Amino acid sequence: IKPSMEPQSRCFALFLLLRGTECSDSPFARAYRTSRWLVRGIGSELLTNVGGRGGRDWRRVYRPGSRRFPADGGDGALAVVTGATGGIGAEVAEALASCGYSVVVAARHCERGEALARRLRASGASAEFIALRMDNIGSIRRFAAALHRRPCALLVNNAGVMGVSRSETMATNLIGPTLLTLSLLPALRQHSSPRVVNVGSSSHLRAGSVHSSTLHDNALDSDLCAYAESKLGLMQLSTLLRAALPWLTVTDAHPGLVWTPMLQQFWGGFTPALRASGIARIAFKSPACAATTVTAAALDPRQPPARWGEHSRWARGWQHGPYFVNRRPNGFQSSESRQMDLALGLWTTVLEPMAVDVFPVTTREVSKGLSWVRF
């Protein structure tokens, strides 16, 4: 940026400078990403919630007979929802069950999971509970074996943690969903129109890349940097799967600022004050309203293009999204989540070496599908 530049040239040069430092770890880049998260993430969500535009309860949006209710319903197809014993996951499981899906409640809390499955069956839906810990490879293996390669129509990677150690955050929010998706690829392939929905967060706007050192860092994630990295990595996983597996529809969904049990636990002693003052009701969505966005991503009728080689706007749009926010597939996401070189770096350095020893067949299938985008 030179003093002799025209104002338009200065603005363009500043824009290039910002774009060039998005993925770096310099103080300027971190400040830029933090401001991006505060403005386009938290700020936008607060304005939406306070303005009363945070969405409606899924029971009102997807009630039988409404125009958004799927015409043929789930038709008894199998849908797996992780982290479904409370908060957003429980509401999503109930919404999918009401739409005709046969829901598998996957969570680590057995009593709460069994109770939810019984409640869904009592309402006339088909539901079952299978124990699953996203941070345990053996549990993921047992879960995949328990499905007995039944055709699976939908996988909702909703389980997540916040405010724990950095390594546990990465294992639960990124490594676990990756391994679970790879383990269920044979079951997903048996369905005519399989879909994977990865539940993200605007926190991914804070992260520039996923650091492999975070996987082994046992320090407490008090600043939620590992949480931001895990959500960025999950969105990069979506980019990878869209490019490698054209037969699989992969979408991302951001529920927004939600008053979930996980968030209440993170706030700790501030939770009663937020609830008593009414701030929680005004500034945060309820889990039922947040589930509407995830359900919209799961029931979206659009399919990816038949050939990824087509350089059409439609093909590029699907390779970069959609990213559902407030039920709409055009939410703001960072450029890092869409850059194929960063996603390939995550796959080759972190995900592939870890997954190839656990699920070698499906891991090699994804790697082979990514061979056409490797440079």
mmCIF file of C-alpha atoms in Angstrom:
data_model
loop_
_atom_site.group_PDB
_atom_site.id
_atom_site.type_symbol
_atom_site.label_atom_id
_atom_site.label_comp_id
_atom_site.label_asym_id
_atom_site.label_seq_id
_atom_site.Cartn_x
_atom_site.Cartn_y
_atom_site.Cartn_z
ATOM 1 C CA ILE A 1 0.000 0.000 0.000
ATOM 2 C CA LYS A 2 1.696 3.173 -1.228
ATOM 3 C CA PRO A 3 0.752 6.820 -0.582
ATOM 4 C CA SER A 4 0.504 7.416 -4.323
ATOM 5 C CA MET A 5 -2.241 4.797 -4.725
ATOM 6 C CA GLU A 6 -5.778 5.738 -5.577
ATOM 7 C CA PRO A 7 -8.344 5.106 -2.802
ATOM 8 C CA GLN A 8 -9.844 2.212 -4.749
ATOM 9 C CA SER A 9 -6.415 0.636 -5.185
ATOM 10 C CA ARG A 10 -5.685 1.029 -1.482
ATOM 11 C CA CYS A 11 -8.919 -0.732 -0.576
ATOM 12 C CA PHE A 12 -8.176 -3.555 -2.995
ATOM 13 C CA ALA A 13 -4.623 -3.933 -1.676
ATOM 14 C CA LEU A 14 -5.935 -4.028 1.896
ATOM 15 C CA PHE A 15 -8.440 -6.681 0.855
ATOM 16 C CA LEU A 16 -5.657 -8.819 -0.633
ATOM 17 C CA LEU A 17 -3.617 -8.334 2.528
ATOM 18 C CA LEU A 18 -6.475 -9.553 4.691
ATOM 19 C CA ARG A 19 -7.139 -12.550 2.465
ATOM 20 C CA GLY A 20 -3.451 -13.435 2.427
ATOM 21 C CA THR A 21 -3.169 -13.464 6.209
ATOM 22 C CA GLU A 22 -6.337 -15.425 6.962
ATOM 23 C CA CYS A 23 -4.496 -18.717 7.356
ATOM 24 C CA SER A 24 -1.388 -17.385 9.089
ATOM 25 C CA ASP A 25 -0.784 -17.266 12.831
ATOM 26 C CA SER A 26 0.447 -13.691 13.038
ATOM 27 C CA PRO A 27 -1.152 -11.374 15.622
ATOM 28 C CA PHE A 28 -2.717 -9.365 12.809
ATOM 29 C CA ALA A 29 -4.275 -12.488 11.295
ATOM 30 C CA ARG A 30 -5.626 -13.642 14.656
ATOM 31 C CA ALA A 31 -7.088 -10.194 15.297
ATOM 32 C CA TYR A 32 -8.721 -10.220 11.876
ATOM 33 C CA ARG A 33 -10.259 -13.659 12.411
ATOM 34 C CA THR A 34 -11.495 -12.700 15.875
ATOM 35 C CA SER A 35 -13.140 -9.552 14.565
ATOM 36 C CA ARG A 36 -14.671 -11.574 11.727
ATOM 37 C CA TRP A 37 -16.160 -13.965 14.269
ATOM 38 C CA LEU A 38 -17.438 -11.156 16.497
ATOM 39 C CA VAL A 39 -19.097 -9.287 13.621
ATOM 40 C CA ARG A 40 -20.251 -11.970 11.180
ATOM 41 C CA GLY A 41 -20.740 -14.655 13.803
ATOM 42 C CA ILE A 42 -21.703 -13.630 17.333
ATOM 43 C CA GLY A 43 -22.881 -10.137 16.399
ATOM 44 C CA SER A 44 -25.087 -11.316 13.571
ATOM 45 C CA GLU A 45 -26.576 -14.100 15.686
ATOM 46 C CA LEU A 46 -27.324 -11.774 18.597
ATOM 47 C CA LEU A 47 -29.076 -9.301 16.313
ATOM 48 C CA THR A 48 -31.083 -12.124 14.797
ATOM 49 C CA ASN A 49 -32.134 -13.553 18.153
ATOM 50 C CA VAL A 50 -32.861 -10.218 19.840
ATOM 51 C CA GLY A 51 -34.849 -9.114 16.797
ATOM 52 C CA GLY A 52 -37.046 -12.173 17.103
ATOM 53 C CA ARG A 53 -35.848 -13.686 13.830
ATOM 54 C CA GLY A 54 -34.012 -16.608 15.384
ATOM 55 C CA GLY A 55 -36.356 -19.171 13.918
ATOM 56 C CA ARG A 56 -39.405 -21.109 14.940
ATOM 57 C CA ASP A 57 -39.924 -24.346 16.784
ATOM 58 C CA TRP A 58 -39.555 -27.310 14.438
ATOM 59 C CA ARG A 59 -42.988 -28.525 15.592
ATOM 60 C CA ARG A 60 -44.551 -25.502 13.904
ATOM 61 C CA VAL A 61 -42.398 -25.619 10.773
ATOM 62 C CA TYR A 62 -42.560 -29.361 10.080
ATOM 63 C CA ARG A 63 -46.015 -30.177 11.336
ATOM 64 C CA PRO A 64 -47.935 -32.755 9.260
ATOM 65 C CA GLY A 65 -49.789 -31.131 6.410
ATOM 66 C CA SER A 66 -47.541 -28.075 6.192
ATOM 67 C CA ARG A 67 -45.777 -27.245 2.951
ATOM 68 C CA ARG A 68 -42.357 -27.954 4.473
ATOM 69 C CA PHE A 69 -43.345 -31.380 5.728
ATOM 70 C CA PRO A 70 -41.756 -33.959 3.374
ATOM 71 C CA ALA A 71 -44.356 -35.342 0.999
ATOM 72 C CA ASP A 72 -43.202 -38.943 1.253
ATOM 73 C CA GLY A 73 -41.769 -38.551 4.754
ATOM 74 C CA GLY A 74 -38.751 -40.507 5.816
ATOM 75 C CA ASP A 75 -40.522 -43.659 4.637
ATOM 76 C CA GLY A 76 -38.976 -45.599 7.506
ATOM 77 C CA ALA A 77 -35.420 -44.900 6.345
ATOM 78 C CA LEU A 78 -32.682 -45.167 8.941
ATOM 79 C CA ALA A 79 -31.368 -41.918 10.433
ATOM 80 C CA VAL A 80 -28.489 -41.787 12.924
ATOM 81 C CA VAL A 81 -28.288 -38.775 15.247
ATOM 82 C CA THR A 82 -25.265 -38.484 17.522
ATOM 83 C CA GLY A 83 -25.364 -36.634 20.817
ATOM 84 C CA ALA A 84 -29.119 -37.118 20.875
ATOM 85 C CA THR A 85 -29.789 -37.371 24.608
ATOM 86 C CA GLY A 86 -30.268 -33.662 25.184
ATOM 87 C CA GLY A 87 -30.226 -30.200 23.687
ATOM 88 C CA ILE A 88 -30.255 -29.896 19.907
ATOM 89 C CA GLY A 89 -29.642 -33.603 19.276
ATOM 90 C CA ALA A 90 -32.745 -34.741 21.149
ATOM 91 C CA GLU A 91 -34.898 -32.223 19.289
ATOM 92 C CA VAL A 92 -33.448 -33.260 15.911
ATOM 93 C CA ALA A 93 -34.084 -36.926 16.690
ATOM 94 C CA GLU A 94 -37.673 -36.138 17.608
ATOM 95 C CA ALA A 95 -38.142 -34.011 14.483
ATOM 96 C CA LEU A 96 -36.815 -36.727 12.173
ATOM 97 C CA ALA A 97 -38.948 -39.346 13.909
ATOM 98 C CA SER A 98 -42.043 -37.205 13.376
ATOM 99 C CA CYS A 99 -41.120 -36.974 9.677
ATOM 100 C CA GLY A 100 -41.160 -40.746 9.313
ATOM 101 C CA TYR A 101 -37.528 -41.723 9.836
ATOM 102 C CA SER A 102 -36.465 -44.720 11.869
ATOM 103 C CA VAL A 103 -34.150 -42.954 14.300
ATOM 104 C CA VAL A 104 -31.065 -44.380 15.961
ATOM 105 C CA VAL A 105 -30.319 -42.398 19.104
ATOM 106 C CA ALA A 106 -26.528 -42.481 19.457
ATOM 107 C CA ALA A 107 -25.078 -41.086 22.671
ATOM 108 C CA ARG A 108 -22.937 -41.976 25.656
ATOM 109 C CA HIS A 109 -25.611 -41.516 28.350
ATOM 110 C CA CYS A 110 -27.426 -44.844 28.272
ATOM 111 C CA GLU A 111 -30.302 -44.038 30.623
ATOM 112 C CA ARG A 112 -31.202 -40.794 28.882
ATOM 113 C CA GLY A 113 -30.807 -42.393 25.466
ATOM 114 C CA GLU A 114 -33.079 -45.299 26.334
ATOM 115 C CA ALA A 115 -35.628 -42.879 27.796
ATOM 116 C CA LEU A 116 -35.680 -40.821 24.593
ATOM 117 C CA ALA A 117 -36.042 -43.930 22.428
ATOM 118 C CA ARG A 118 -38.943 -45.144 24.576
ATOM 119 C CA ARG A 119 -40.621 -41.749 24.336
ATOM 120 C CA LEU A 120 -40.299 -41.751 20.555
ATOM 121 C CA ARG A 121 -41.693 -45.271 20.305
ATOM 122 C CA ALA A 122 -44.582 -44.291 22.570
ATOM 123 C CA SER A 123 -45.480 -41.541 20.094
ATOM 124 C CA GLY A 124 -45.713 -44.113 17.305
ATOM 125 C CA ALA A 125 -42.271 -43.602 15.785
ATOM 126 C CA SER A 126 -39.555 -46.170 15.198
ATOM 127 C CA ALA A 127 -36.517 -45.556 17.393
ATOM 128 C CA GLU A 128 -33.718 -47.404 19.121
ATOM 129 C CA PHE A 129 -30.758 -46.487 21.277
ATOM 130 C CA ILE A 130 -27.170 -47.588 20.637
ATOM 131 C CA ALA A 131 -24.403 -46.433 22.950
ATOM 132 C CA LEU A 132 -21.674 -44.381 21.305
ATOM 133 C CA ARG A 133 -18.699 -42.400 22.575
ATOM 134 C CA MET A 134 -17.238 -40.203 19.879
ATOM 135 C CA ASP A 135 -13.845 -40.055 21.597
ATOM 136 C CA ASN A 136 -13.460 -43.841 21.720
ATOM 137 C CA ILE A 137 -12.450 -45.811 18.628
ATOM 138 C CA GLY A 138 -13.684 -49.092 20.090
ATOM 139 C CA SER A 139 -17.104 -47.587 20.733
ATOM 140 C CA ILE A 140 -17.302 -46.373 17.132
ATOM 141 C CA ARG A 141 -16.382 -49.857 15.896
ATOM 142 C CA ARG A 142 -19.071 -51.461 18.050
ATOM 143 C CA PHE A 143 -21.647 -48.921 16.918
ATOM 144 C CA ALA A 144 -20.951 -49.593 13.244
ATOM 145 C CA ALA A 145 -21.141 -53.344 13.870
ATOM 146 C CA ALA A 146 -24.451 -52.952 15.731
ATOM 147 C CA LEU A 147 -26.095 -51.491 12.644
ATOM 148 C CA HIS A 148 -25.316 -54.720 10.758
ATOM 149 C CA ARG A 149 -24.747 -52.789 7.508
ATOM 150 C CA ARG A 150 -28.399 -51.763 7.407
ATOM 151 C CA PRO A 151 -29.091 -49.163 4.694
ATOM 152 C CA CYS A 152 -28.622 -45.759 6.276
ATOM 153 C CA ALA A 153 -30.244 -42.703 4.716
ATOM 154 C CA LEU A 154 -29.022 -39.988 7.049
ATOM 155 C CA LEU A 155 -26.181 -39.340 9.477
ATOM 156 C CA VAL A 156 -26.305 -36.224 11.658
ATOM 157 C CA ASN A 157 -22.944 -35.533 13.304
ATOM 158 C CA ASN A 158 -24.268 -33.451 16.170
ATOM 159 C CA ALA A 159 -22.273 -34.650 19.185
ATOM 160 C CA GLY A 160 -19.800 -32.151 20.577
ATOM 161 C CA VAL A 161 -18.117 -30.915 23.734
ATOM 162 C CA MET A 162 -16.947 -27.516 24.929
ATOM 163 C CA GLY A 163 -14.734 -26.317 27.738
ATOM 164 C CA VAL A 164 -12.868 -29.603 28.274
ATOM 165 C CA SER A 165 -9.270 -30.423 27.379
ATOM 166 C CA ARG A 166 -8.062 -29.530 23.906
ATOM 167 C CA SER A 167 -7.330 -33.146 23.008
ATOM 168 C CA GLU A 168 -10.785 -34.303 24.113
ATOM 169 C CA THR A 169 -12.384 -31.459 22.187
ATOM 170 C CA MET A 170 -10.626 -32.459 18.969
ATOM 171 C CA ALA A 171 -11.314 -36.159 19.516
ATOM 172 C CA THR A 172 -15.037 -35.654 20.087
ATOM 173 C CA ASN A 173 -15.760 -32.832 17.647
ATOM 174 C CA LEU A 174 -13.533 -33.789 14.699
ATOM 175 C CA ILE A 175 -11.815 -37.175 14.889
ATOM 176 C CA GLY A 176 -14.917 -38.997 16.132
ATOM 177 C CA PRO A 177 -17.267 -37.688 13.406
ATOM 178 C CA THR A 178 -14.635 -38.480 10.778
ATOM 179 C CA LEU A 179 -14.230 -42.079 11.915
ATOM 180 C CA LEU A 180 -17.977 -42.552 12.354
ATOM 181 C CA THR A 181 -18.687 -41.260 8.851
ATOM 182 C CA LEU A 182 -16.038 -43.553 7.374
ATOM 183 C CA SER A 183 -17.413 -46.519 9.314
ATOM 184 C CA LEU A 184 -20.945 -45.916 8.013
ATOM 185 C CA LEU A 185 -20.035 -45.352 4.359
ATOM 186 C CA PRO A 186 -20.971 -48.951 3.401
ATOM 187 C CA ALA A 187 -24.380 -48.505 5.061
ATOM 188 C CA LEU A 188 -24.885 -45.094 3.468
ATOM 189 C CA ARG A 189 -23.991 -46.451 0.034
ATOM 190 C CA GLN A 190 -26.852 -48.943 0.252
ATOM 191 C CA HIS A 191 -29.419 -46.132 0.273
ATOM 192 C CA SER A 192 -30.521 -44.421 -2.928
ATOM 193 C CA SER A 193 -29.997 -40.858 -1.653
ATOM 194 C CA PRO A 194 -27.737 -40.848 1.419
ATOM 195 C CA ARG A 195 -26.915 -37.657 3.263
ATOM 196 C CA VAL A 196 -24.525 -36.511 5.984
ATOM 197 C CA VAL A 197 -25.223 -33.371 8.013
ATOM 198 C CA ASN A 198 -22.332 -31.919 10.005
ATOM 199 C CA VAL A 199 -23.443 -29.547 12.746
ATOM 200 C CA GLY A 200 -21.008 -26.644 12.771
ATOM 201 C CA SER A 201 -20.606 -23.367 14.592
ATOM 202 C CA SER A 202 -19.745 -19.766 13.811
ATOM 203 C CA SER A 203 -16.702 -20.340 16.027
ATOM 204 C CA HIS A 204 -14.993 -21.739 12.938
ATOM 205 C CA LEU A 205 -14.562 -18.108 11.848
ATOM 206 C CA ARG A 206 -11.935 -17.727 14.591
ATOM 207 C CA ALA A 207 -9.702 -20.510 13.256
ATOM 208 C CA GLY A 208 -7.290 -20.287 10.354
ATOM 209 C CA SER A 209 -6.261 -23.941 10.250
ATOM 210 C CA VAL A 210 -6.235 -27.134 12.291
ATOM 211 C CA HIS A 211 -2.985 -27.726 14.151
ATOM 212 C CA SER A 212 -1.971 -31.340 14.676
ATOM 213 C CA SER A 213 -0.384 -30.394 18.004
ATOM 214 C CA THR A 214 -3.844 -29.609 19.393
ATOM 215 C CA LEU A 215 -4.722 -33.307 19.175
ATOM 216 C CA HIS A 216 -2.201 -34.102 21.909
ATOM 217 C CA ASP A 217 -2.619 -30.998 24.070
ATOM 218 C CA ASN A 218 -4.185 -31.921 27.409
ATOM 219 C CA ALA A 219 -4.515 -28.323 28.578
ATOM 220 C CA LEU A 220 -7.976 -26.971 29.304
ATOM 221 C CA ASP A 221 -9.591 -25.323 26.296
ATOM 222 C CA SER A 222 -10.566 -22.247 28.297
ATOM 223 C CA ASP A 223 -10.345 -19.852 25.333
ATOM 224 C CA LEU A 224 -12.261 -22.273 23.041
ATOM 225 C CA CYS A 225 -9.525 -22.142 20.399
ATOM 226 C CA ALA A 226 -9.547 -25.932 20.073
ATOM 227 C CA TYR A 227 -13.330 -25.820 19.762
ATOM 228 C CA ALA A 228 -12.997 -23.338 16.893
ATOM 229 C CA GLU A 229 -10.369 -25.505 15.189
ATOM 230 C CA SER A 230 -12.525 -28.611 15.546
ATOM 231 C CA LYS A 231 -15.508 -26.902 13.925
ATOM 232 C CA LEU A 232 -13.342 -25.594 11.091
ATOM 233 C CA GLY A 233 -11.963 -29.097 10.597
ATOM 234 C CA LEU A 234 -15.476 -30.535 10.500
ATOM 235 C CA MET A 235 -16.440 -28.122 7.726
ATOM 236 C CA GLN A 236 -13.254 -28.968 5.841
ATOM 237 C CA LEU A 237 -14.228 -32.627 6.188
ATOM 238 C CA SER A 238 -17.496 -31.763 4.438
ATOM 239 C CA THR A 239 -15.526 -30.149 1.616
ATOM 240 C CA LEU A 240 -13.395 -33.285 1.289
ATOM 241 C CA LEU A 241 -16.342 -35.681 1.266
ATOM 242 C CA ARG A 242 -18.192 -33.620 -1.337
ATOM 243 C CA ALA A 243 -15.181 -33.780 -3.633
ATOM 244 C CA ALA A 244 -14.302 -37.435 -3.023
ATOM 245 C CA LEU A 245 -17.755 -39.070 -2.904
ATOM 246 C CA PRO A 246 -20.125 -37.662 -5.537
ATOM 247 C CA TRP A 247 -22.816 -40.176 -4.559
ATOM 248 C CA LEU A 248 -23.025 -38.729 -1.039
ATOM 249 C CA THR A 249 -24.788 -35.464 -0.189
ATOM 250 C CA VAL A 250 -22.936 -33.576 2.551
ATOM 251 C CA THR A 251 -24.288 -30.390 4.109
ATOM 252 C CA ASP A 252 -23.285 -28.181 7.026
ATOM 253 C CA ALA A 253 -25.667 -26.575 9.486
ATOM 254 C CA HIS A 254 -25.080 -23.887 12.085
ATOM 255 C CA PRO A 255 -27.841 -23.835 14.723
ATOM 256 C CA GLY A 256 -26.818 -20.407 16.067
ATOM 257 C CA LEU A 257 -26.521 -19.186 19.655
ATOM 258 C CA VAL A 258 -28.475 -21.836 21.535
ATOM 259 C CA TRP A 259 -29.231 -22.198 25.242
ATOM 260 C CA THR A 260 -28.110 -25.825 25.448
ATOM 261 C CA PRO A 261 -27.021 -27.807 28.522
ATOM 262 C CA MET A 262 -23.467 -27.780 27.141
ATOM 263 C CA LEU A 263 -23.426 -23.979 26.989
ATOM 264 C CA GLN A 264 -24.991 -23.672 30.431
ATOM 265 C CA GLN A 265 -22.312 -25.940 31.851
ATOM 266 C CA PHE A 266 -19.617 -23.836 30.188
ATOM 267 C CA TRP A 267 -20.974 -20.605 31.686
ATOM 268 C CA GLY A 268 -20.977 -22.222 35.123
ATOM 269 C CA GLY A 269 -21.904 -19.767 37.866
ATOM 270 C CA PHE A 270 -23.186 -17.187 35.387
ATOM 271 C CA THR A 271 -25.959 -19.501 34.193
ATOM 272 C CA PRO A 272 -28.489 -18.725 36.986
ATOM 273 C CA ALA A 273 -27.949 -14.981 36.530
ATOM 274 C CA LEU A 274 -28.434 -15.193 32.762
ATOM 275 C CA ARG A 275 -31.593 -17.204 33.249
ATOM 276 C CA ALA A 276 -33.025 -15.002 35.998
ATOM 277 C CA SER A 277 -32.328 -11.748 34.149
ATOM 278 C CA GLY A 278 -34.039 -12.952 30.992
ATOM 279 C CA ILE A 279 -30.902 -12.550 28.884
ATOM 280 C CA ALA A 280 -30.848 -16.260 28.128
ATOM 281 C CA ARG A 281 -34.369 -16.114 26.721
ATOM 282 C CA ILE A 282 -33.710 -13.011 24.601
ATOM 283 C CA ALA A 283 -30.169 -13.579 23.322
ATOM 284 C CA PHE A 284 -30.243 -17.346 22.814
ATOM 285 C CA LYS A 285 -32.403 -19.720 20.829
ATOM 286 C CA SER A 286 -34.128 -22.671 22.376
ATOM 287 C CA PRO A 287 -32.904 -26.127 21.278
ATOM 288 C CA ALA A 288 -36.256 -26.688 19.547
ATOM 289 C CA CYS A 289 -35.751 -23.587 17.376
ATOM 290 C CA ALA A 290 -32.137 -24.510 16.655
ATOM 291 C CA ALA A 291 -33.191 -28.000 15.585
ATOM 292 C CA THR A 292 -35.235 -26.436 12.785
ATOM 293 C CA THR A 293 -32.051 -25.454 10.932
ATOM 294 C CA VAL A 294 -30.472 -28.901 11.312
ATOM 295 C CA THR A 295 -33.713 -30.549 10.218
ATOM 296 C CA ALA A 296 -33.855 -28.250 7.185
ATOM 297 C CA ALA A 297 -30.359 -29.375 6.212
ATOM 298 C CA ALA A 298 -31.381 -33.012 6.643
ATOM 299 C CA LEU A 299 -34.575 -32.700 4.593
ATOM 300 C CA ASP A 300 -33.280 -30.393 1.854
ATOM 301 C CA PRO A 301 -34.492 -31.976 -1.403
ATOM 302 C CA ARG A 302 -31.587 -30.781 -3.530
ATOM 303 C CA GLN A 303 -28.941 -33.245 -4.664
ATOM 304 C CA PRO A 304 -25.315 -32.643 -5.682
ATOM 305 C CA PRO A 305 -24.469 -32.456 -9.393
ATOM 306 C CA ALA A 306 -23.889 -35.724 -11.198
ATOM 307 C CA ARG A 307 -20.415 -34.749 -12.412
ATOM 308 C CA TRP A 308 -17.996 -32.672 -10.379
ATOM 309 C CA GLY A 309 -16.068 -31.869 -13.548
ATOM 310 C CA GLU A 310 -18.794 -29.446 -14.580
ATOM 311 C CA HIS A 311 -17.559 -25.915 -13.911
ATOM 312 C CA SER A 312 -21.046 -24.577 -13.482
ATOM 313 C CA ARG A 313 -22.236 -22.251 -10.768
ATOM 314 C CA TRP A 314 -24.444 -25.056 -9.462
ATOM 315 C CA ALA A 315 -21.511 -27.468 -9.143
ATOM 316 C CA ARG A 316 -19.252 -24.882 -7.502
ATOM 317 C CA GLY A 317 -22.014 -23.940 -5.085
ATOM 318 C CA TRP A 318 -22.453 -27.504 -3.932
ATOM 319 C CA GLN A 319 -18.737 -28.091 -3.617
ATOM 320 C CA HIS A 320 -18.540 -25.047 -1.341
ATOM 321 C CA GLY A 321 -21.776 -25.613 0.557
ATOM 322 C CA PRO A 322 -24.556 -25.317 1.332
ATOM 323 C CA TYR A 323 -24.156 -23.963 4.849
ATOM 324 C CA PHE A 324 -27.522 -23.782 6.587
ATOM 325 C CA VAL A 325 -28.108 -20.885 8.967
ATOM 326 C CA ASN A 326 -31.629 -19.995 10.134
ATOM 327 C CA ARG A 327 -33.070 -22.642 7.783
ATOM 328 C CA ARG A 328 -31.430 -21.021 4.745
ATOM 329 C CA PRO A 329 -28.549 -22.642 2.839
ATOM 330 C CA ASN A 330 -26.606 -19.424 2.249
ATOM 331 C CA GLY A 331 -24.977 -18.766 5.615
ATOM 332 C CA PHE A 332 -21.647 -16.971 5.866
ATOM 333 C CA GLN A 333 -18.680 -19.318 6.181
ATOM 334 C CA SER A 334 -14.974 -18.627 6.169
ATOM 335 C CA SER A 335 -12.887 -19.054 3.055
ATOM 336 C CA GLU A 336 -10.634 -21.442 4.995
ATOM 337 C CA SER A 337 -13.491 -23.923 5.286
ATOM 338 C CA ARG A 338 -13.851 -23.994 1.485
ATOM 339 C CA GLN A 339 -10.210 -23.999 0.397
ATOM 340 C CA MET A 340 -9.372 -27.412 -0.990
ATOM 341 C CA ASP A 341 -5.639 -27.093 -0.327
ATOM 342 C CA LEU A 342 -6.249 -26.555 3.395
ATOM 343 C CA ALA A 343 -8.756 -29.408 3.484
ATOM 344 C CA LEU A 344 -6.299 -31.712 1.718
ATOM 345 C CA GLY A 345 -3.615 -30.726 4.199
ATOM 346 C CA LEU A 346 -5.928 -31.679 7.059
ATOM 347 C CA TRP A 347 -6.693 -35.005 5.406
ATOM 348 C CA THR A 348 -3.110 -36.001 4.608
ATOM 349 C CA THR A 349 -1.520 -34.863 7.875
ATOM 350 C CA VAL A 350 -4.216 -35.555 10.481
ATOM 351 C CA LEU A 351 -7.263 -37.518 9.380
ATOM 352 C CA GLU A 352 -5.928 -40.059 6.876
ATOM 353 C CA PRO A 353 -3.012 -41.383 8.997
ATOM 354 C CA MET A 354 -5.373 -41.862 11.927
ATOM 355 C CA ALA A 355 -8.269 -43.383 9.979
ATOM 356 C CA VAL A 356 -6.373 -45.756 7.688
ATOM 357 C CA ASP A 357 -5.485 -48.034 10.609
ATOM 358 C CA VAL A 358 -9.087 -48.175 11.819
ATOM 359 C CA PHE A 359 -11.185 -48.249 8.639
ATOM 360 C CA PRO A 360 -8.684 -48.882 5.820
ATOM 361 C CA VAL A 361 -11.154 -49.704 3.038
ATOM 362 C CA THR A 362 -13.312 -46.594 3.279
ATOM 363 C CA THR A 363 -10.315 -44.377 4.032
ATOM 364 C CA ARG A 364 -8.622 -45.501 0.823
ATOM 365 C CA GLU A 365 -11.892 -44.926 -1.026
ATOM 366 C CA VAL A 366 -11.915 -41.293 0.090
ATOM 367 C CA SER A 367 -8.209 -40.898 -0.692
ATOM 368 C CA LYS A 368 -8.766 -42.318 -4.166
ATOM 369 C CA GLY A 369 -11.668 -39.950 -4.708
ATOM 370 C CA LEU A 370 -9.450 -37.036 -3.718
ATOM 371 C CA SER A 371 -6.682 -38.025 -6.113
ATOM 372 C CA TRP A 372 -8.175 -35.887 -8.894
ATOM 373 C CA VAL A 373 -7.857 -32.716 -6.815
ATOM 374 C CA ARG A 374 -4.319 -33.351 -5.569
ATOM 375 C CA PHE A 375 -1.648 -31.244 -7.181
#
